[in-house]
Coordinates of C-alpha atoms in Angstrom, one line a residue:
X1 CA 32.6 -3.6 114.2
X2 CA 29.0 -4.3 113.0
X3 CA 27.0 -6.8 114.9
X4 CA 24.6 -9.0 112.9
X5 CA 22.1 -11.8 113.4
X6 CA 21.5 -14.1 110.5
X7 CA 17.9 -15.2 109.9
X8 CA 18.2 -18.8 108.5
X9 CA 20.2 -22.0 109.1
X10 CA 20.1 -23.4 105.6
X11 CA 22.1 -23.3 102.4
X12 CA 21.7 -19.5 102.0
X13 CA 23.0 -19.0 105.5
X14 CA 25.9 -21.2 104.6
X15 CA 26.7 -19.0 101.6
X16 CA 26.5 -15.9 103.7
X17 CA 28.8 -17.3 106.4
X18 CA 31.4 -18.1 103.8
X19 CA 31.4 -14.5 102.5
X20 CA 31.3 -12.6 105.7
X21 CA 34.2 -10.1 106.3
X22 CA 35.0 -11.1 109.9
X23 CA 37.4 -8.1 110.2
X24 CA 34.4 -5.8 110.2
X25 CA 31.5 -8.0 111.2
X26 CA 30.7 -9.9 114.4
X27 CA 28.0 -12.6 114.2
X28 CA 25.9 -12.8 117.3
X29 CA 23.9 -15.9 116.2
X30 CA 21.4 -17.3 113.8
X31 CA 17.7 -17.5 113.8
X32 CA 15.9 -20.8 113.2
X33 CA 13.0 -20.1 110.8
X34 CA 11.7 -23.6 111.2
X35 CA 9.3 -23.3 114.1
X36 CA 8.6 -27.0 114.0
X37 CA 12.3 -27.7 114.7
X38 CA 12.9 -24.9 117.2
X39 CA 14.3 -27.3 119.9
X40 CA 16.4 -29.5 117.6
X41 CA 18.9 -26.9 116.2
X42 CA 20.9 -25.6 119.1
X43 CA 23.8 -24.1 117.1
X44 CA 25.0 -23.4 113.6
X45 CA 28.7 -22.8 112.6
X46 CA 29.5 -22.7 116.3
X47 CA 27.0 -19.9 117.0
X48 CA 23.8 -20.1 119.1
X49 CA 20.6 -20.5 117.3
X50 CA 17.6 -18.5 118.5
X51 CA 13.9 -18.5 117.9
X52 CA 12.8 -15.2 116.3
X53 CA 10.9 -14.2 119.4
X54 CA 13.9 -14.4 121.6
X55 CA 16.3 -12.0 119.9
X56 CA 14.7 -8.8 121.2
X57 CA 17.2 -8.3 123.9
X58 CA 20.2 -8.8 121.5
X59 CA 22.1 -5.6 120.6
X60 CA 22.6 -6.0 116.9
X61 CA 23.0 -3.6 114.0
X62 CA 21.4 -5.7 111.3
X63 CA 19.2 -8.8 110.9
X64 CA 20.5 -10.4 107.7
X65 CA 17.7 -12.4 106.0
X66 CA 19.1 -15.7 104.6
X67 CA 15.9 -16.6 102.7
X68 CA 14.5 -15.8 99.3
X69 CA 11.0 -15.2 100.6
X70 CA 11.9 -11.7 102.0
X71 CA 8.4 -10.3 102.3
X72 CA 7.1 -13.1 104.5
X73 CA 10.2 -12.8 106.7
X74 CA 9.8 -9.1 107.1
X75 CA 6.1 -9.6 108.0
X76 CA 7.2 -12.1 110.7
X77 CA 9.7 -9.6 112.0
X78 CA 7.0 -7.0 112.4
X79 CA 4.7 -9.5 114.0
X80 CA 7.1 -10.2 116.9
X81 CA 7.9 -6.5 117.4
X82 CA 11.4 -6.3 115.9
X83 CA 12.7 -3.2 114.1
X84 CA 12.1 -4.0 110.4
X85 CA 14.5 -1.2 109.3
X86 CA 17.4 -3.4 110.6
X87 CA 16.3 -6.3 108.4
X88 CA 18.3 -6.5 105.1
X89 CA 18.0 -9.1 102.3
X90 CA 20.8 -11.2 100.7
X91 CA 18.7 -12.7 97.9
X92 CA 15.2 -12.4 96.5
X93 CA 13.3 -15.5 95.2
X94 CA 11.0 -13.8 92.7
X95 CA 8.7 -16.8 92.5
X96 CA 7.6 -16.3 96.0
X97 CA 8.4 -12.7 97.0
X98 CA 5.4 -10.3 96.9
X99 CA 7.5 -7.2 96.6
X100 CA 9.6 -8.5 93.7
X101 CA 6.6 -9.8 91.9
X102 CA 4.9 -6.4 92.1
X103 CA 8.1 -4.7 91.0
X104 CA 8.4 -7.0 87.9
X105 CA 4.7 -6.4 87.1
X106 CA 5.2 -2.6 87.2
X107 CA 8.4 -2.8 85.0
X108 CA 6.7 -5.0 82.4
X109 CA 3.6 -2.7 82.3
X110 CA 5.8 0.3 81.6
X111 CA 7.8 -1.7 79.1
X112 CA 4.6 -2.6 77.2
X113 CA 3.4 1.0 77.2
X114 CA 6.8 2.2 75.9
X115 CA 6.6 -0.3 73.0
X116 CA 2.9 0.4 72.3
X117 CA 2.3 -3.2 72.8
X118 CA -1.4 -3.0 72.2
X119 CA -0.8 -1.5 68.8
X120 CA 1.8 -4.1 67.8
X121 CA -0.7 -6.9 68.6
X122 CA -3.0 -5.4 66.0
X123 CA -0.4 -5.1 63.3
X124 CA 1.4 -8.5 63.4
X125 CA 0.1 -12.0 62.9
X126 CA 0.5 -14.3 66.0
X127 CA 2.1 -11.4 68.0
X128 CA 3.5 -12.4 71.4
X129 CA 4.8 -9.6 73.6
X130 CA 8.3 -9.7 75.1
X131 CA 8.7 -9.7 78.9
X132 CA 11.5 -8.6 81.1
X133 CA 12.6 -11.3 83.6
X134 CA 15.2 -11.3 86.4
X135 CA 18.3 -13.2 85.5
X136 CA 19.4 -14.3 89.0
X137 CA 18.2 -14.2 92.6
X138 CA 21.6 -13.3 93.9
X139 CA 22.3 -9.6 93.6
X140 CA 26.1 -10.2 94.0
X141 CA 26.1 -12.4 90.9
X142 CA 25.7 -9.4 88.7
X143 CA 28.7 -7.5 89.8
X144 CA 31.1 -8.8 87.1
X145 CA 28.5 -8.6 84.4
X146 CA 27.2 -5.0 84.7
X147 CA 28.8 -3.7 81.5
X148 CA 27.5 -6.5 79.3
X149 CA 24.3 -7.0 77.4
X150 CA 24.9 -10.8 77.5
X151 CA 24.6 -11.8 81.2
X152 CA 23.7 -15.4 80.5
X153 CA 26.7 -16.1 78.4
X154 CA 29.2 -14.5 80.8
X155 CA 27.5 -16.1 83.9
X156 CA 27.6 -19.5 82.1
X157 CA 31.4 -19.0 81.6
X158 CA 31.8 -18.2 85.3
X159 CA 30.0 -21.4 86.3
X160 CA 32.0 -23.4 83.9
X161 CA 35.2 -22.0 85.4
X162 CA 34.0 -22.9 88.9
X163 CA 33.3 -26.5 87.7
X164 CA 36.7 -26.8 86.0
X165 CA 38.6 -25.7 89.1
X166 CA 36.4 -27.7 91.5
X167 CA 37.0 -30.9 89.5
X168 CA 40.7 -30.2 88.7
X169 CA 40.2 -30.3 85.0
X170 CA 43.6 -29.9 83.4
X171 CA 44.5 -27.9 80.3
X172 CA 44.8 -24.5 78.8
X173 CA 41.9 -22.3 77.6
X174 CA 41.4 -20.8 74.1
X175 CA 39.2 -18.6 72.0
X176 CA 38.9 -18.8 68.2
X177 CA 37.3 -15.7 66.8
X178 CA 38.6 -13.0 69.2
X179 CA 37.6 -9.8 67.4
X180 CA 38.1 -7.0 70.1
X181 CA 38.6 -9.4 72.9
X182 CA 35.4 -8.8 74.9
X183 CA 34.8 -12.5 75.7
X184 CA 38.5 -13.3 75.7
X185 CA 39.1 -10.9 78.6
X186 CA 36.3 -12.7 80.6
X187 CA 38.0 -16.0 79.9
X188 CA 41.3 -14.5 81.0
X189 CA 39.7 -13.2 84.2
X190 CA 38.1 -16.4 85.2
X191 CA 41.2 -18.5 84.3
X192 CA 44.0 -16.3 85.6
X193 CA 46.5 -19.2 85.9
X194 CA 45.9 -20.8 82.6
X195 CA 47.5 -20.1 79.2
X196 CA 44.9 -18.4 77.0
X197 CA 45.4 -19.0 73.2
X198 CA 43.9 -16.3 71.0
X199 CA 43.2 -17.4 67.5
X200 CA 42.1 -14.8 65.0
X201 CA 43.1 -13.1 61.7
X202 CA 42.6 -9.8 63.5
X203 CA 41.7 -8.6 60.0
X204 CA 38.2 -9.8 59.6
X205 CA 36.8 -12.9 57.8
X206 CA 38.8 -15.1 55.5
X207 CA 37.4 -14.6 52.0
X208 CA 37.4 -18.4 51.4
X209 CA 35.2 -19.0 54.4
X210 CA 32.8 -16.3 53.4
X211 CA 32.3 -17.9 49.9
X212 CA 30.9 -21.0 51.6
X213 CA 28.3 -18.9 53.4
X214 CA 27.1 -16.5 50.8
X215 CA 24.1 -18.6 49.5
X216 CA 22.6 -18.8 53.0
X217 CA 23.7 -15.5 54.4
X218 CA 22.1 -12.1 53.8
X219 CA 24.4 -9.5 52.3
X220 CA 27.4 -9.8 50.0
X221 CA 31.0 -10.9 50.3
X222 CA 32.3 -7.4 50.6
X223 CA 30.0 -6.4 53.5
X224 CA 30.9 -9.6 55.4
X225 CA 34.6 -9.2 54.8
X226 CA 34.9 -5.8 56.5
X227 CA 32.6 -6.7 59.3
X228 CA 35.2 -7.5 61.9
X229 CA 38.3 -5.7 60.6
X230 CA 38.3 -2.8 63.2
X231 CA 40.6 -4.5 65.6
X232 CA 44.3 -5.4 66.2
X233 CA 46.5 -7.5 68.5
X234 CA 47.7 -4.6 70.7
X235 CA 44.2 -3.4 71.4
X236 CA 43.1 -6.9 72.4
X237 CA 46.1 -7.6 74.6
X238 CA 45.8 -4.3 76.4
X239 CA 42.3 -5.3 77.5
X240 CA 43.5 -8.5 79.2
X241 CA 43.7 -8.5 83.0
X242 CA 46.4 -11.2 82.9
X243 CA 48.2 -10.4 79.7
X244 CA 51.2 -12.5 80.5
X245 CA 49.0 -15.6 80.1
X246 CA 47.9 -14.7 76.6
X247 CA 49.4 -16.4 73.5
X248 CA 48.4 -14.8 70.2
X249 CA 48.0 -17.0 67.1
X250 CA 47.4 -14.5 64.3
X251 CA 46.3 -15.8 60.9
X252 CA 43.9 -18.2 59.4
X253 CA 42.7 -21.1 61.5
X254 CA 43.4 -24.0 61.5
X255 CA 46.7 -23.2 59.8
X256 CA 47.7 -21.3 62.9
X257 CA 47.2 -24.3 65.2
X258 CA 50.7 -25.5 65.5
X259 CA 50.7 -26.7 69.1
X260 CA 52.4 -29.7 70.5
X261 CA 50.3 -32.9 70.5
X262 CA 50.5 -33.0 74.3
X263 CA 48.6 -29.6 74.7
X264 CA 45.2 -30.2 76.3
X265 CA 42.4 -27.8 76.9
X266 CA 39.9 -27.3 79.7
X267 CA 37.7 -24.7 78.0
X268 CA 37.4 -23.4 74.4
X269 CA 35.3 -20.7 73.0
X270 CA 34.5 -20.9 69.2
X271 CA 33.1 -17.6 67.9
X272 CA 34.0 -17.8 64.2
X273 CA 30.4 -17.5 63.0
X274 CA 31.0 -19.5 59.7
X275 CA 30.5 -23.1 58.8
X276 CA 33.9 -24.4 57.9
X277 CA 35.9 -22.5 60.6
X278 CA 33.4 -23.8 63.3
X279 CA 33.6 -27.4 62.0
X280 CA 37.4 -27.2 61.9
X281 CA 37.5 -25.8 65.4
X282 CA 35.4 -28.7 66.7
X283 CA 37.5 -31.2 64.9
X284 CA 40.8 -29.7 66.2
X285 CA 39.8 -29.0 69.8
X286 CA 37.4 -31.7 70.9
X287 CA 40.0 -34.5 70.7
X288 CA 42.3 -32.4 72.8
X289 CA 39.6 -31.5 75.4
X290 CA 40.3 -32.9 78.9
X291 CA 37.7 -35.1 80.5
X292 CA 35.3 -32.6 82.2
X293 CA 36.2 -29.9 79.7
X294 CA 33.9 -27.6 77.8
X295 CA 33.5 -26.1 74.3
X296 CA 31.2 -23.1 74.0
X297 CA 30.1 -22.3 70.4
X298 CA 28.7 -18.8 69.9
X299 CA 25.9 -18.0 67.4
X300 CA 24.5 -21.6 67.4
X301 CA 20.9 -20.2 67.2
X302 CA 21.8 -16.9 65.6
X303 CA 19.7 -16.6 62.4
X304 CA 22.3 -14.2 61.0
X305 CA 24.8 -17.1 60.8
X306 CA 22.6 -20.2 60.0
X307 CA 25.4 -22.5 59.0
X308 CA 27.0 -22.3 62.4
X309 CA 24.3 -24.6 63.8
X310 CA 24.7 -26.8 60.7
X311 CA 28.4 -27.3 61.5
X312 CA 27.8 -28.1 65.2
X313 CA 25.0 -30.5 64.5
X314 CA 27.1 -32.3 61.8
X315 CA 30.1 -32.7 64.2
X316 CA 27.9 -33.9 67.1
X317 CA 26.2 -36.5 64.8
X318 CA 29.5 -37.8 63.4
X319 CA 31.1 -38.1 66.9
X320 CA 28.2 -39.1 69.1
X321 CA 28.4 -35.8 71.1
X322 CA 25.3 -34.2 72.7
X323 CA 24.9 -30.5 72.2
X324 CA 23.3 -28.3 75.0
X325 CA 21.6 -25.2 73.6
X326 CA 22.0 -22.1 75.9
X327 CA 19.7 -19.1 76.3
X328 CA 22.2 -16.3 75.9
X329 CA 21.8 -13.4 73.6
X330 CA 22.8 -15.1 70.4
X331 CA 22.0 -18.7 71.4
X332 CA 25.3 -20.4 72.1
X333 CA 25.8 -24.2 72.3
X334 CA 27.8 -26.1 74.9
X335 CA 29.7 -29.4 74.4
X336 CA 30.9 -31.2 77.5
X337 CA 33.4 -34.1 77.5

């Protein structure tokens, strides 16, 4: 049984407390970091609250820092003569933390050297270099996203799922434009008790939809037609963590939408790339979206599919809906009812 003291009595300490494995950990108490309130906070979560100077005699294994400003806390720990090797951090607030700031500066310096950034600035007009930024201050937030290049999109889905369950938003979930099921399996994982409708031809783009795009899309009809053909229903279903919740609708949308009029949706992902399918998807699903539900449209800001944004903006204008642009890899859009 590990014995810990938690440095902090705020929202981070609250989050830590909710996630402690009490079968393996014993909390001895909390440390009040607010010296100006040292006499006003006597206990937290039923545990005693100490001033940092008074925990020297406690026999603990770890001092868990419930603050984003890790460097300043560690400095304070050294000042009062505590063992800094026992201090461990839960989060890092990169805006304030000296160590994290230095680390990001080093990473970006190496990144610029790798890209020959100084040379690129001499070659291109109005060149602005790219920077690497952290995506979250909570290390644990990355655990479900480690295999993906699109952290923001998947993390947004997780937060949407939390909101839907927290507010008891009713309805099934769906994805139109499944391809190999990469995003579908995340939807399935975050909504394990909801029916997941999977709409796709599983044979690539519909030739009729491509014809509407060809004037504004680079490439020819043939190259677009074969772009997403390397998939099949069995492959997709075998990737699903809760396969029993999945309902496949194979064929051309919206012809495959044959659901009862009472079917409502809490979350829908539209990833069909092309103008008419996206517009059809919004016209079909938005009226069936429960209050508090979400529609996420992929490729809204993707220059490779310029008419996707056109379809979303037209629908929103016609129906008085506000679109929220996201900063994920291909620039998704979010519609909230």
